[in-house]
Amino acid sequence: WSHCDKRRLNQAGSRARNARLEKARLDDAQLGGADLSYAVLTGASLRNVQLSGSDLHGAEMTNVDLSGADLAGANLKYAILKDALLAGTRLDSANLDKATWVDGHVCAEGSLGQCR
């Protein structure tokens, strides 16, 4: 689905481990509880996407637009969020252990809901 327009996609709980979604448009998609571990989402647009409770462990999310996205309770352990746009993004209880933050630093173990 690289470069595909999948706005408003409704695939809550779907399994897409190792998916290649570079520069995909997934704005307003319903993907809560999805398994996107190790997915490549570089340059994708995920504005207002519902990803609460999703597994994004090790996902490559460099330059992703997550403005207004709901990532509450998501697993972002080891995810790469360098240069991501996070304006209005909900991260309540999201696991950010060892994630690479927007400024390039690695979040500490125990980072829950915010990068420490």
mmCIF file of C-alpha atoms in Angstrom:
data_model
loop_
_atom_site.group_PDB
_atom_site.id
_atom_site.type_symbol
_atom_site.label_atom_id
_atom_site.label_comp_id
_atom_site.label_asym_id
_atom_site.label_seq_id
_atom_site.Cartn_x
_atom_site.Cartn_y
_atom_site.Cartn_z
ATOM 1 C CA TRP A 1 0.000 0.000 0.000
ATOM 2 C CA SER A 2 2.920 2.359 -0.407
ATOM 3 C CA HIS A 3 1.740 5.653 -1.955
ATOM 4 C CA CYS A 4 -1.918 4.470 -1.731
ATOM 5 C CA ASP A 5 -4.843 6.633 -0.665
ATOM 6 C CA LYS A 6 -6.690 4.697 2.055
ATOM 7 C CA ARG A 7 -8.344 7.606 3.869
ATOM 8 C CA ARG A 8 -11.180 6.596 6.208
ATOM 9 C CA LEU A 9 -10.175 2.922 5.982
ATOM 10 C CA ASN A 10 -11.946 0.834 8.635
ATOM 11 C CA GLN A 11 -9.644 -2.041 9.600
ATOM 12 C CA ALA A 12 -9.716 -2.059 13.404
ATOM 13 C CA GLY A 13 -7.869 -5.070 14.808
ATOM 14 C CA SER A 14 -6.246 -5.935 11.476
ATOM 15 C CA ARG A 15 -2.877 -7.672 11.202
ATOM 16 C CA ALA A 16 -0.305 -5.910 9.054
ATOM 17 C CA ARG A 17 3.052 -6.862 10.587
ATOM 18 C CA ASN A 18 5.993 -5.742 8.441
ATOM 19 C CA ALA A 19 3.621 -3.870 6.088
ATOM 20 C CA ARG A 20 5.112 -1.368 3.653
ATOM 21 C CA LEU A 21 3.020 1.791 3.825
ATOM 22 C CA GLU A 22 5.486 4.494 2.810
ATOM 23 C CA LYS A 23 3.762 7.774 1.925
ATOM 24 C CA ALA A 24 0.313 6.168 2.250
ATOM 25 C CA ARG A 25 -2.645 8.416 3.118
ATOM 26 C CA LEU A 26 -4.517 6.908 6.046
ATOM 27 C CA ASP A 27 -6.147 10.066 7.388
ATOM 28 C CA ASP A 28 -9.244 9.441 9.552
ATOM 29 C CA ALA A 29 -8.718 5.642 9.365
ATOM 30 C CA GLN A 30 -10.051 3.348 12.101
ATOM 31 C CA LEU A 31 -7.137 1.064 13.019
ATOM 32 C CA GLY A 32 -7.592 0.654 16.769
ATOM 33 C CA GLY A 33 -6.050 -2.564 18.079
ATOM 34 C CA ALA A 34 -4.237 -3.230 14.786
ATOM 35 C CA ASP A 35 -0.911 -5.066 14.646
ATOM 36 C CA LEU A 36 1.419 -2.786 12.684
ATOM 37 C CA SER A 37 4.596 -3.966 14.377
ATOM 38 C CA TYR A 38 7.692 -3.377 12.266
ATOM 39 C CA ALA A 39 5.608 -1.642 9.588
ATOM 40 C CA VAL A 40 7.313 0.967 7.404
ATOM 41 C CA LEU A 41 5.221 4.135 7.422
ATOM 42 C CA THR A 42 7.889 6.660 6.414
ATOM 43 C CA GLY A 43 6.324 9.869 5.105
ATOM 44 C CA ALA A 44 2.758 8.595 5.592
ATOM 45 C CA SER A 45 -0.179 10.823 6.517
ATOM 46 C CA LEU A 46 -2.062 9.493 9.543
ATOM 47 C CA ARG A 47 -3.961 12.637 10.514
ATOM 48 C CA ASN A 48 -6.781 11.950 12.992
ATOM 49 C CA VAL A 49 -6.232 8.198 12.703
ATOM 50 C CA GLN A 50 -7.592 5.935 15.454
ATOM 51 C CA LEU A 51 -4.710 3.701 16.622
ATOM 52 C CA SER A 52 -5.566 3.270 20.300
ATOM 53 C CA GLY A 53 -4.338 -0.044 21.674
ATOM 54 C CA SER A 54 -2.422 -0.801 18.466
ATOM 55 C CA ASP A 55 0.930 -2.566 18.295
ATOM 56 C CA LEU A 56 3.478 -0.341 16.530
ATOM 57 C CA HIS A 57 6.502 -2.025 18.106
ATOM 58 C CA GLY A 58 9.561 -1.249 15.982
ATOM 59 C CA ALA A 59 7.544 0.643 13.358
ATOM 60 C CA GLU A 60 9.507 3.037 11.105
ATOM 61 C CA MET A 61 7.521 6.276 11.339
ATOM 62 C CA THR A 62 10.058 8.896 10.260
ATOM 63 C CA ASN A 63 8.421 12.037 8.835
ATOM 64 C CA VAL A 64 4.895 10.770 9.591
ATOM 65 C CA ASP A 65 2.033 13.208 10.144
ATOM 66 C CA LEU A 66 0.174 11.972 13.244
ATOM 67 C CA SER A 67 -1.599 15.278 13.930
ATOM 68 C CA GLY A 68 -4.746 14.640 15.958
ATOM 69 C CA ALA A 69 -4.150 10.873 16.027
ATOM 70 C CA ASP A 70 -5.281 8.702 18.957
ATOM 71 C CA LEU A 71 -2.402 6.482 20.119
ATOM 72 C CA ALA A 72 -3.694 5.979 23.664
ATOM 73 C CA GLY A 73 -2.443 2.674 25.028
ATOM 74 C CA ALA A 74 -0.492 1.893 21.851
ATOM 75 C CA ASN A 75 2.778 -0.032 21.964
ATOM 76 C CA LEU A 76 5.433 2.208 20.387
ATOM 77 C CA LYS A 77 8.401 0.404 21.929
ATOM 78 C CA TYR A 78 11.436 0.836 19.636
ATOM 79 C CA ALA A 79 9.332 2.775 17.096
ATOM 80 C CA ILE A 80 11.131 5.507 15.157
ATOM 81 C CA LEU A 81 9.241 8.806 15.288
ATOM 82 C CA LYS A 82 12.043 11.084 14.081
ATOM 83 C CA ASP A 83 10.659 14.281 12.500
ATOM 84 C CA ALA A 84 7.052 13.105 13.049
ATOM 85 C CA LEU A 85 4.303 15.709 13.470
ATOM 86 C CA LEU A 86 2.487 15.100 16.760
ATOM 87 C CA ALA A 87 0.312 18.219 17.190
ATOM 88 C CA GLY A 88 -2.781 17.194 19.148
ATOM 89 C CA THR A 89 -1.761 13.530 19.190
ATOM 90 C CA ARG A 90 -3.135 11.548 22.137
ATOM 91 C CA LEU A 91 -0.439 9.395 23.776
ATOM 92 C CA ASP A 92 -2.109 8.520 27.114
ATOM 93 C CA SER A 93 -0.541 5.298 28.464
ATOM 94 C CA ALA A 94 1.349 4.689 25.190
ATOM 95 C CA ASN A 95 4.492 2.603 25.705
ATOM 96 C CA LEU A 96 7.436 4.650 24.364
ATOM 97 C CA ASP A 97 10.273 2.508 25.801
ATOM 98 C CA LYS A 98 13.380 2.920 23.620
ATOM 99 C CA ALA A 99 11.405 4.745 20.897
ATOM 100 C CA THR A 100 13.340 7.284 18.847
ATOM 101 C CA TRP A 101 11.580 10.593 19.505
ATOM 102 C CA VAL A 102 10.877 13.402 17.007
ATOM 103 C CA ASP A 103 14.145 15.161 17.893
ATOM 104 C CA GLY A 104 16.206 11.972 17.454
ATOM 105 C CA HIS A 105 16.826 11.116 21.106
ATOM 106 C CA VAL A 106 15.888 7.685 22.453
ATOM 107 C CA CYS A 107 13.181 7.547 25.115
ATOM 108 C CA ALA A 108 14.121 5.966 28.422
ATOM 109 C CA GLU A 109 12.797 2.643 29.691
ATOM 110 C CA GLY A 110 9.537 3.285 31.513
ATOM 111 C CA SER A 111 8.396 6.089 29.194
ATOM 112 C CA LEU A 112 4.631 5.847 29.365
ATOM 113 C CA GLY A 113 2.515 8.513 27.674
ATOM 114 C CA GLN A 114 5.535 10.762 27.118
ATOM 115 C CA CYS A 115 9.152 10.380 26.086
ATOM 116 C CA ARG A 116 11.580 10.708 29.006
#
